XYZ file of C-alpha atoms in Angstrom:
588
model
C 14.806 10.729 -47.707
C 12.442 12.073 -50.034
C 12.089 9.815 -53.386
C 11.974 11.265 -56.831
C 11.898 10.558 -60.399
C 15.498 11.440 -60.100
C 16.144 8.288 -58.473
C 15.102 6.185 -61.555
C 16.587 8.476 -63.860
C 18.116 6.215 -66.249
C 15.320 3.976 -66.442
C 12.785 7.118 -67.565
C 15.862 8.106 -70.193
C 16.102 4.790 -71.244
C 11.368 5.079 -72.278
C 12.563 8.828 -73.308
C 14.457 8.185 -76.149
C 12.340 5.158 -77.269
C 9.477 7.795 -77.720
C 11.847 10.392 -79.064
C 12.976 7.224 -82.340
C 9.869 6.232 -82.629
C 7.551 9.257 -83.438
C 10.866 11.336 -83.949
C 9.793 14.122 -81.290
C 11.678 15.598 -78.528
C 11.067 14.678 -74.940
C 11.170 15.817 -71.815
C 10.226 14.857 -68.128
C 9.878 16.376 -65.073
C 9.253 15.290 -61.644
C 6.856 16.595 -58.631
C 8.924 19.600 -58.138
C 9.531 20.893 -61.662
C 13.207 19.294 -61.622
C 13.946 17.684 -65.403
C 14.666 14.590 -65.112
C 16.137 13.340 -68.647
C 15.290 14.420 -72.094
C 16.283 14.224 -75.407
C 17.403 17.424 -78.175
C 17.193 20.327 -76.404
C 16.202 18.980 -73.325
C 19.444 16.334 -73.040
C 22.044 16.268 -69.824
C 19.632 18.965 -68.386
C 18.609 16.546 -65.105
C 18.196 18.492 -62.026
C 17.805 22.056 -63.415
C 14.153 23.506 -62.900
C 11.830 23.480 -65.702
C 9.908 26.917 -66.025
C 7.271 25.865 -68.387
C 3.891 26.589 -66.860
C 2.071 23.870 -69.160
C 3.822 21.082 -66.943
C 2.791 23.009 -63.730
C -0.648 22.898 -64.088
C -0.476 19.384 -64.999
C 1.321 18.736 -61.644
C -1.784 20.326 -60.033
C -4.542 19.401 -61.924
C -3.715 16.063 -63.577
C -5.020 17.238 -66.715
C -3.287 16.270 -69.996
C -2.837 19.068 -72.441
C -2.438 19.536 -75.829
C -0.992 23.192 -76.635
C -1.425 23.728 -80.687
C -0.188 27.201 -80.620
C 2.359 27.610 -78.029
C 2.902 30.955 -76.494
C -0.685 32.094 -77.382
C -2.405 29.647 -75.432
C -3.853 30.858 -71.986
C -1.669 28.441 -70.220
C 1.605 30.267 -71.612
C 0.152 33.878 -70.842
C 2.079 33.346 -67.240
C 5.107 31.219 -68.519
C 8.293 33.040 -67.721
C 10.207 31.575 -71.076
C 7.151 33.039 -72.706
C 9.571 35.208 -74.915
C 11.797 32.381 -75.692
C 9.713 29.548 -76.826
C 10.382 27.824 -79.968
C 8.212 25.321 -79.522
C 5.227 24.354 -81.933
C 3.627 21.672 -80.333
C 3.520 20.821 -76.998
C 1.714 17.840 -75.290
C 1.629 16.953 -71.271
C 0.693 13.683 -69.539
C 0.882 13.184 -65.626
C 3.116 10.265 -64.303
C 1.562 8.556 -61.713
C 2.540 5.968 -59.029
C -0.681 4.954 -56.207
C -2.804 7.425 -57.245
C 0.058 10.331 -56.643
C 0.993 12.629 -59.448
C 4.996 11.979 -59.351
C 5.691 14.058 -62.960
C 4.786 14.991 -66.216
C 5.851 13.611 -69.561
C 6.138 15.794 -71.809
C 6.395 15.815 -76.351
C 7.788 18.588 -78.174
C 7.635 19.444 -81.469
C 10.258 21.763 -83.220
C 9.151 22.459 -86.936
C 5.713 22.263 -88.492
C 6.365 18.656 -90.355
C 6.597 17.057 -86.315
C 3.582 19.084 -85.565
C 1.669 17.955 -88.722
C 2.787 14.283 -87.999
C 1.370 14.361 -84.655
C -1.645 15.995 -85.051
C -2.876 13.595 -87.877
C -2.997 10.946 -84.980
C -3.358 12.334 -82.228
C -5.070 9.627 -80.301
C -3.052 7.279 -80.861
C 0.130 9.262 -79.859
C -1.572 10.659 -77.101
C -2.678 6.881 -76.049
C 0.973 5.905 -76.616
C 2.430 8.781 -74.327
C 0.243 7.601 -71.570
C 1.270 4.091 -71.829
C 4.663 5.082 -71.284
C 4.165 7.482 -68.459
C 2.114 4.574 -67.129
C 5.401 2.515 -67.476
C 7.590 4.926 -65.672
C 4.536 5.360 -62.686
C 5.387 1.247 -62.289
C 9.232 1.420 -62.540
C 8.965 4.007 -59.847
C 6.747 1.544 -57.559
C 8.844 -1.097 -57.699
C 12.079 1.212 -57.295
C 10.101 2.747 -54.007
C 9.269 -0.787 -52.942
C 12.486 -1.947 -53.310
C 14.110 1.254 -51.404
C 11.206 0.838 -48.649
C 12.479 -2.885 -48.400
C 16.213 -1.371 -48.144
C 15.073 0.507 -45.181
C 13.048 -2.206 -43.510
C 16.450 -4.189 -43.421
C 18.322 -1.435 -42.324
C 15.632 -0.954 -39.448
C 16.102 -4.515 -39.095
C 19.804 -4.626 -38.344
C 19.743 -1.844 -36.148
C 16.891 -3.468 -33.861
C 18.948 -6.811 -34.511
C 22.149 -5.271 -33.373
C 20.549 -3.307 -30.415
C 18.529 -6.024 -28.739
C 20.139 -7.386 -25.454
C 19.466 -11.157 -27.071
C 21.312 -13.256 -29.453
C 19.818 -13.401 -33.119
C 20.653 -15.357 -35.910
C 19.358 -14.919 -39.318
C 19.116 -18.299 -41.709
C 17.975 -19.560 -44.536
C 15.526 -22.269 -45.386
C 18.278 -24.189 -45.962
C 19.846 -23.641 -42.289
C 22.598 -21.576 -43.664
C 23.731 -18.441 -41.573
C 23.022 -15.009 -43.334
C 23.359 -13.005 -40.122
C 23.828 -12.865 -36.181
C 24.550 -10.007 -34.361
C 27.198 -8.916 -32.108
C 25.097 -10.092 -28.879
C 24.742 -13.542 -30.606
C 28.630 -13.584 -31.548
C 29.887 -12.935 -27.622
C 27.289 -15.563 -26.389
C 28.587 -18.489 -28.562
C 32.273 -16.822 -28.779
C 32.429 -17.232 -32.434
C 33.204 -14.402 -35.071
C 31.481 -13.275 -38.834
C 33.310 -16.187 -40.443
C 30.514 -18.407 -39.460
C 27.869 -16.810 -42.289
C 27.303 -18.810 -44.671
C 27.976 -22.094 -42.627
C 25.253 -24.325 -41.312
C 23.737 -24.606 -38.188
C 21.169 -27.158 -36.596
C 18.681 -25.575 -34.135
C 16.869 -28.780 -32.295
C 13.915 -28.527 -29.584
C 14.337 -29.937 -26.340
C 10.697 -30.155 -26.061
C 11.907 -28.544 -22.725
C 11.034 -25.084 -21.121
C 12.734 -22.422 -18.425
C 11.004 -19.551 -17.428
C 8.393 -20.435 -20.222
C 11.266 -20.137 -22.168
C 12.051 -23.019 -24.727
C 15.019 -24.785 -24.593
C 17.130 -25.323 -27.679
C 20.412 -27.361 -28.632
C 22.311 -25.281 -31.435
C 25.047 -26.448 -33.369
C 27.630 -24.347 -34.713
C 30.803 -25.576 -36.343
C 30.581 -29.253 -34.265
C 30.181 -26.877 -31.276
C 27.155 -27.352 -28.733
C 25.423 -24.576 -27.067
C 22.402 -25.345 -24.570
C 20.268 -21.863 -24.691
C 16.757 -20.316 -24.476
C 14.515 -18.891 -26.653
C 12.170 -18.845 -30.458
C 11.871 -19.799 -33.067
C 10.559 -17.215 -35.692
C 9.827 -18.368 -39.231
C 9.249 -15.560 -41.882
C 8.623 -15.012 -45.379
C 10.267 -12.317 -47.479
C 8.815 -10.622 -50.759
C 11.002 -12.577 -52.983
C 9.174 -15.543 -51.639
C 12.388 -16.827 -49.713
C 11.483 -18.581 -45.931
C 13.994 -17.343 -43.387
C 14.451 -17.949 -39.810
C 15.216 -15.972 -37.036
C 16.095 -17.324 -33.772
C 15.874 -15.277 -30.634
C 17.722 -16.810 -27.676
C 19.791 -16.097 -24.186
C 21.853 -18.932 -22.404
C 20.709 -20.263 -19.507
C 23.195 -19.138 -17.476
C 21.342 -15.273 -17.921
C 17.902 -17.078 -17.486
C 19.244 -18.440 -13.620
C 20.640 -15.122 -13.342
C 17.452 -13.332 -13.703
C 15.584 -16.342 -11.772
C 17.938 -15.481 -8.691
C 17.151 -11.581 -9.217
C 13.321 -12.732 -8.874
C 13.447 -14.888 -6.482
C 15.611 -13.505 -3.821
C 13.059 -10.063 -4.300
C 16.015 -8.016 -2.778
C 14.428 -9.293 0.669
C 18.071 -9.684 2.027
C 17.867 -10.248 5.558
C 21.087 -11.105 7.807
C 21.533 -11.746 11.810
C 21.612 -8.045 12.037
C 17.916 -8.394 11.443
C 17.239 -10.573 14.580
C 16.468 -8.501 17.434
C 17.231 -8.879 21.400
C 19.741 -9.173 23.994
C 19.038 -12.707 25.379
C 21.592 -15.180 25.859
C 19.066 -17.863 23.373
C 19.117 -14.818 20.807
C 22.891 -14.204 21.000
C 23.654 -18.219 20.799
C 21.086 -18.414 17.653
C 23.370 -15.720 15.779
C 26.502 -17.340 16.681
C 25.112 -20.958 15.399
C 23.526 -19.074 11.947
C 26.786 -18.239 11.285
C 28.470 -21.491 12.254
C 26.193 -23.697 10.056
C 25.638 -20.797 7.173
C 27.743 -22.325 4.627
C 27.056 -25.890 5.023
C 25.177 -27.914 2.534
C 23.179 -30.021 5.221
C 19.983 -29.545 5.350
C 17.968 -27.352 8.366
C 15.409 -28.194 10.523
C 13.910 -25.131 12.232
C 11.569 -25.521 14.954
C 9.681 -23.080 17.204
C 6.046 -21.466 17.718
C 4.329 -19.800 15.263
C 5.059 -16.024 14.845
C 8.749 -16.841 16.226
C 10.601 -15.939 13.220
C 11.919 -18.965 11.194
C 11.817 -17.508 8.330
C 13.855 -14.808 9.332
C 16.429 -17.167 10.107
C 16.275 -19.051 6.913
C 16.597 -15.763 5.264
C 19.680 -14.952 7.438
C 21.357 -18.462 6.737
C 20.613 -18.005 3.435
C 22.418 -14.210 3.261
C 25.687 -15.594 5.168
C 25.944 -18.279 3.108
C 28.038 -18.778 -0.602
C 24.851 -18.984 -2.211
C 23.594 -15.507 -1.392
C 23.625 -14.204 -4.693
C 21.631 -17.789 -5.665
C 17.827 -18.866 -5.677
C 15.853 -18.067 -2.237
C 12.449 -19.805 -2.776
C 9.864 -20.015 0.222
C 7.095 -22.375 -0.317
C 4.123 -22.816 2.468
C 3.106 -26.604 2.635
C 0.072 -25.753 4.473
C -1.011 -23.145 1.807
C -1.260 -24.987 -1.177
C -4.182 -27.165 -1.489
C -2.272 -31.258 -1.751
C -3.443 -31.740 -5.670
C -1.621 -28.825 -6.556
C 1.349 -29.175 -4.326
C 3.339 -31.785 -5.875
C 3.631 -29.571 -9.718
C 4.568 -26.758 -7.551
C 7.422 -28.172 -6.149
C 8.325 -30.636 -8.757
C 6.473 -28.602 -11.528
C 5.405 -30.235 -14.971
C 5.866 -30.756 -18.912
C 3.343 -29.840 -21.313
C 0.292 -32.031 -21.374
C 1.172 -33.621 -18.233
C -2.540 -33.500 -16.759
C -5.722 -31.871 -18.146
C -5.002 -27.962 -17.939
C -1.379 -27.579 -17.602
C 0.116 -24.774 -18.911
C 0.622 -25.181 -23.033
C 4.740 -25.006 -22.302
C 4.983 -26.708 -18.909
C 5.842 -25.363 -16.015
C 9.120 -25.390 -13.545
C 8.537 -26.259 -9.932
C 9.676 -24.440 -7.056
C 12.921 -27.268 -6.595
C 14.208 -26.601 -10.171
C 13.624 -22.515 -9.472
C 15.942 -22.871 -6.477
C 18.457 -24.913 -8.122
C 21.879 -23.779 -7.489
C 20.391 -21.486 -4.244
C 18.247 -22.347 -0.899
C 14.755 -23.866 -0.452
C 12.632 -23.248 2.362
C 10.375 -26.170 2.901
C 7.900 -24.068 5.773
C 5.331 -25.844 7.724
C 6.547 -29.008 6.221
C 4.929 -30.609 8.883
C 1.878 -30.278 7.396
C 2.702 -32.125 4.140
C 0.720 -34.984 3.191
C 2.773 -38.254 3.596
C 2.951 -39.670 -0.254
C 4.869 -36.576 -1.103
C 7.042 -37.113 1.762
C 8.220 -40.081 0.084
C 9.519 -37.702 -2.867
C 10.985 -35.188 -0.730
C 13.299 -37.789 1.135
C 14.161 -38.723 -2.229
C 14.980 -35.727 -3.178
C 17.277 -34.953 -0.721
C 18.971 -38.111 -1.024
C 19.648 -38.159 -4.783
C 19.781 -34.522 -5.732
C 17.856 -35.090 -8.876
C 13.417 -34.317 -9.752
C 11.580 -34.936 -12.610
C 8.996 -32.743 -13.136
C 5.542 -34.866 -13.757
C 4.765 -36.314 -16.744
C 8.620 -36.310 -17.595
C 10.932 -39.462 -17.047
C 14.545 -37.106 -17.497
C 16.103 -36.182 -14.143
C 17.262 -32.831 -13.686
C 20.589 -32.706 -11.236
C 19.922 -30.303 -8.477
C 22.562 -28.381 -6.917
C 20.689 -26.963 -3.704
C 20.259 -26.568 0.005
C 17.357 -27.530 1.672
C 15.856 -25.469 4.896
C 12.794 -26.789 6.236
C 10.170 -25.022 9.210
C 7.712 -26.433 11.026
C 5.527 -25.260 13.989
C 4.237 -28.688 15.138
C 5.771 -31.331 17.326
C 7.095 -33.546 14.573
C 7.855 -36.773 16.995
C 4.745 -36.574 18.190
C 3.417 -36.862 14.381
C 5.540 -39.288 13.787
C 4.090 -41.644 16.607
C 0.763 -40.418 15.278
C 2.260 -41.601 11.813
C 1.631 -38.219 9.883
C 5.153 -38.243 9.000
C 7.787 -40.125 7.827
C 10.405 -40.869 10.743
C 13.516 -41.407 8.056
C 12.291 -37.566 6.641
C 12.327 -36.189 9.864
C 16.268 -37.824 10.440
C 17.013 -36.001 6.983
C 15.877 -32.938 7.484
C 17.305 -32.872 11.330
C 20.639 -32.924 10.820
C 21.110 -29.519 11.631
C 18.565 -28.386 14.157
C 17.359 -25.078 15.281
C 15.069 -24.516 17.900
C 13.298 -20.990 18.587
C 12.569 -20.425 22.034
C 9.021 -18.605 22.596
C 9.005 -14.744 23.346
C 8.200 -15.396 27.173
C 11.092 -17.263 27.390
C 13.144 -14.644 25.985
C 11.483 -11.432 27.816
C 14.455 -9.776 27.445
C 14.483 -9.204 23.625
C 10.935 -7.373 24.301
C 12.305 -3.911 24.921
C 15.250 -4.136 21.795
C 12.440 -5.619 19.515
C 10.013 -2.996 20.736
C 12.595 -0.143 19.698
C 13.498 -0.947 16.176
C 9.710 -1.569 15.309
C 9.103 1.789 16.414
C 12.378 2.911 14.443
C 10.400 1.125 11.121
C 6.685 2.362 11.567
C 8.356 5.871 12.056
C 9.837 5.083 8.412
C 6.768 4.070 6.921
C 4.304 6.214 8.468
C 3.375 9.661 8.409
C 4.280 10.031 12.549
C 6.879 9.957 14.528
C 7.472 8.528 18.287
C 10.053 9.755 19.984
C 9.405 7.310 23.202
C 7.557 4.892 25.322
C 6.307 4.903 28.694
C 7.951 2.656 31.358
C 4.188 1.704 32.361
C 3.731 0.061 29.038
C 7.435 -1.668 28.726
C 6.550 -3.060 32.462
C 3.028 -4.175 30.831
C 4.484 -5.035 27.557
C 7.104 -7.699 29.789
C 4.384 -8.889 32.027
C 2.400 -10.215 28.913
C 2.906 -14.023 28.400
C 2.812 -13.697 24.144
C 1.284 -16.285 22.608
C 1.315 -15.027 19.291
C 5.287 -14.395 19.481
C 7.061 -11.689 17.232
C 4.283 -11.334 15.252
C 1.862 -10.947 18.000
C 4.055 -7.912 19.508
C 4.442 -6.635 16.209
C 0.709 -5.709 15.655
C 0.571 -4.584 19.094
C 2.636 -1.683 18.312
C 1.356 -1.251 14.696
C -1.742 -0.777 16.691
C -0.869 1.716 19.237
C 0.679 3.845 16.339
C -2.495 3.910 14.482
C -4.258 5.136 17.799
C -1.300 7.893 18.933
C -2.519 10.528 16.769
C -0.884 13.589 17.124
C 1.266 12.049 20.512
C 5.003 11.448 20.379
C 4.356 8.774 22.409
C 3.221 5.229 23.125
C 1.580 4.802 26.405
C -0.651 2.933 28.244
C -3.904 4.712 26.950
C -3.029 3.064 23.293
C -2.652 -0.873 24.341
C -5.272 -3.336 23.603
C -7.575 -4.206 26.235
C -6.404 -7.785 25.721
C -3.030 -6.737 26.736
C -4.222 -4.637 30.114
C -6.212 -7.774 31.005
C -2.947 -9.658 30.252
C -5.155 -12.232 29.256
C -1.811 -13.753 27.659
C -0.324 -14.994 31.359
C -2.409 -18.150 32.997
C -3.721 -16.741 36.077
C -2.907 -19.853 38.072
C 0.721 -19.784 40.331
C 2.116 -20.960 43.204
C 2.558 -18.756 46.143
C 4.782 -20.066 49.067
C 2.788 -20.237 52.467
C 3.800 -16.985 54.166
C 2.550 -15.931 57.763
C 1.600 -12.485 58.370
C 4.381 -11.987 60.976
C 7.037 -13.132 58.990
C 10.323 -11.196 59.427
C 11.259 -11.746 55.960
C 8.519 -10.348 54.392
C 10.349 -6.881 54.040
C 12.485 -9.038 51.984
C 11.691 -9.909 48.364
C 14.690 -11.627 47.366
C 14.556 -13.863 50.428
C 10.360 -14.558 49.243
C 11.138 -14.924 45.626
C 13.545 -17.023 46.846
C 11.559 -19.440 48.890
C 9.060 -18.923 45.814
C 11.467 -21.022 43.638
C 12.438 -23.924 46.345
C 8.649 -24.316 46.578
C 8.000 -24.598 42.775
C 11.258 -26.545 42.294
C 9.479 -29.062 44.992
C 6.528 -29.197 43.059
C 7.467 -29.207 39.735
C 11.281 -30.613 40.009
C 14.103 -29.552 38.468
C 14.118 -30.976 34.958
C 13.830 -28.525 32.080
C 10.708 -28.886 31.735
C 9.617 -28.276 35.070
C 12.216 -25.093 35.616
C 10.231 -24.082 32.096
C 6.928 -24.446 34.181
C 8.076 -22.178 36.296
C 9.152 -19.635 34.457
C 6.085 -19.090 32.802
C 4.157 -19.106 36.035
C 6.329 -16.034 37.134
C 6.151 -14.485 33.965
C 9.552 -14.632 33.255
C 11.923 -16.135 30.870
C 14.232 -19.484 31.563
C 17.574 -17.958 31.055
C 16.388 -15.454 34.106
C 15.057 -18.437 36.158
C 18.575 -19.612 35.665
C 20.231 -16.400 36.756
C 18.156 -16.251 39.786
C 18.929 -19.689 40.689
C 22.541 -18.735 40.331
C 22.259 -16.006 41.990
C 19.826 -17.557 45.313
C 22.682 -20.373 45.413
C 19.902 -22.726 44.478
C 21.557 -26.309 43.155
């Protein structure tokens, strides 16, 4: 909206008729587009009608005050189109001006020869006293354009007030409520009746999400919420404040969407058809929903976190806190603030508003504690605690926080055998083993290969720019006689591998596998062959060798677990088939 001297209309009547008494001349005023304004005589209840007078026009575009002493005559009026009916005799035009801007002319008029007389006589200091005057009118209109331009900062205000996804409240110096918008209102679940009342806004000294946290009272009513304190100061020299905030309840919210990273992984996401990979599903879903905490144990590049994931997903806390920290990652001084994190000024160069810690992120959800075996033993100490009490403090602070959370922990390493070693706490390890899950090797499990081998093909045909329609049996047969030591992960950039070298093929064969993997320098060379003469009948039959093969190995490795585990590997095959064999030899 455009503004005008219309605007301030009774304000330039009101210094229009003080001119007209006091020098007893008729006045008139115009604004920036020839409108009148106000005026007095001939020129009164005229506002808004256009003036035609070319005097005031090339005052508009010159700034030039003129004096006309013989109206009509005067160059200026040569072009006028009321030319023909001017009555005037004297005619005098000031600019108006507001910043420098030409906003209207001010104009005196004189009617009979005695007004023109009067005025000429002192002209100066008429002429002086007209520009005061339009001088007073240029500053009326400033502070009337100041004033609207603070009208529309407020409105702008409110609407960004009223649109922002966050509750704001407006108050006084005094603590006194002049606004909160709708957000604010369905937050605290209180209506407009509580402007004007006061409220108490109190620092926890306290931070979430490098958030502050804030008590606020509100008619005896206490809200625990999020956010900042603004303090401004307006033009009437009045100190407001504006507080920002969200509850924490949409701060753990967004801490869950952050955390669990849409990485949702379920038992549908474990690959293979062995009997150890079907029991591991079944027991994920068995212990899925309990609170205990998890011990999972297994080789590296076997897939633990893919199970915590998956015990995570099936559980009632899906939709909470997932957060993975590696204990052999993080360098021990800065291990203990990111697990238990820290308040501000805890230890020379923390973070100005503290800092949560990985236990306090998770609260409410799953954390997953992996290589824990690698954790150095005084923080052990806290972690049993931990678990015990359900409560942290984060360093430097002496309030507990409650923790509502389950606990998953990984490790790769024989944790007994640390324990004899004393690297590691033996009532820890009884904590975190209630529920147990051990992940057998991928060569004891050979029959997972081929399913595991299919659906990475499935992925790297999603991600890449080729497609491999198949696989040759010579590389499956290679693929199973390969003893693994890297695991899942070790297979995995096997066939990352051979997809980078298939270039235009639509299939993997042998020509693509590592040389590592044709020397099968994976499988220990060393096995037990059963003494076999040349003439032996049974040699046409290999059920009937294999067979003697495992009464021989049995001999000299016995039956135990262990020893049947020995032999699997030295066939190159995995337990659960030893066991079949057995079965199926009638071997007791």
């Amino acid at each position: 909206m455009e503004i005008s001297l219309l605007h301030i209309r009774e304000d330039v009547n009101r210094y229009a008729n003080i001119i007209s008494n006091m020098i007893n001349v008729d006045v008139g005023v115009v604004d920036k587009n020839m409108l009148r304004v106000t005026g007095t005589g001939l020129y009164k209840n005229i506002e808004g009608v256009s003036a035609l007078g070319n005097v005031y026009k090339n005052t508009l575009e010159t700034g030039k005050t003129h004096i006309i002493e013989n109206p009509r005559n005067h160059e200026l009026c040569s072009q006028c189109r009321d030319r023909e009916n001017c009555q005037e005799k004297l005619e005098i035009s000031t600019p108006i001006y507001c910043q420098n801007e030409i906003i209207g002319v001010l104009g005196l008029v004189c009617f009979s020869n005695e007004q023109k007389k009067k005025i000429i006589m002192n002209i100066d200091s008429y002429l002086n006293f007209t520009k005061q005057i339009a001088e007073f009118i240029g500053i009326k209109f400033f502070e009337f354009q100041e004033k609207m331009l603070q009208v529309d900062k407020e409105r702008t205000l409110r609407a960004v007030i009223d649109n922002i996804n966050k509750g704001v409240i407006v108050s006084d110096k005094n603590n006194k409520i002049v606004s909160i918008n709708e957000i604010a209102r369905k937050k605290l679940k209180i209506g407009l009746e509580c402007i004007g009342e006061t409220m108490s806004i109190v620092s926890q000294n306290d931070y979430l999400m490098n958030e502050e946290i804030f008590k606020l009272l509100i008619f005896e009513r206490e809200f625990n919420v999020v956010g900042k304190l603004i303090s401004i100061n307006s033009f009437d020299n009045k100190k407001n404040n504006i507080f920002i905030f969200e509850d924490i309840k949409k701060i753990n919210k967004n801490i869950a969407e952050i955390t669990n990273n849409n990485n949702v992984i379920t038992i549908d996401d474990i690959y293979g058809n062995s009997i150890a990979t079907k029991n591991l599903k079944e027991n994920i879903l068995k212990v899925a929903d309990t609170s205990s905490t998890v011990l999972i144990t297994g080789e590296s590049g076997t897939g633990k976190e893919l199970v915590a994931r998956s015990l995570h997903s099936h559980s009632s806390r899906s939709d909470k806190p997932f957060v993975v920290i590696n204990c052999s990652a993080i360098p021990d001084s800065l291990l203990e603030s990111e697990l238990f994190g820290y308040v501000k000024g805890a230890f020379t160069g923390a973070n100005n508003s503290g800092r949560m810690g990985k236990f306090e992120l998770a609260n409410t959800g799953v954390i997953f504690l992996d290589e824990i075996g690698d954790m150095p033993l005084y923080l052990q100490a806290k972690i049993l605690r931990v678990i015990q009490e359900k409560k942290i403090e984060r360093i430097g602070s002496n309030k507990s926080i409650d923790l509502d959370i389950k606990i998953i922990a990984a490790t790769n390493v024989d944790l007994e055998k640390k324990i004899k070693e004393q690297k590691f706490r033996s009532d820890l390890y009884y904590r975190l083993n209630v529920i147990p899950i051990k992940l057998l090797p991928l060569r004891e499990r050979k029959e997972d290969i081929l399913p595991i081998v299919e659906k990475l093909i499935n992925k790297y045909n999603r991600i890449s720019n080729k497609y491999i329609s198949s696989i040759d049996e010579e590389v499956i047969r290679v693929l199973s006689n390969y003893n693994w030591p890297g695991n899942i992960r070790e297979l995995e950039n096997v066939i990352e591998l051979m997809f980078n070298m298939s270039g235009s093929s639509h299939i993997l064969s042998r020509d693509f596998l590592p040389e590592s993997i044709l020397l099968n320098k994976g499988i220990k060379k060393t096995c037990i062959l059963p003494v076999i003469k040349e003439d032996d009948e049974d040699l046409v039959d290999f059920e009937i060798l294999e067979k003697r093969y495992i009464l021989q190995a049995l001999k000299k490795y016995g039956d135990s677990t262990d020893g049947k585990k020995a032999i699997s590997n030295k066939m190159g095959i995995g337990l659960t088939t030893l066991y079949r064999k057995m079965k199926k030899f009638e071997i007791d």
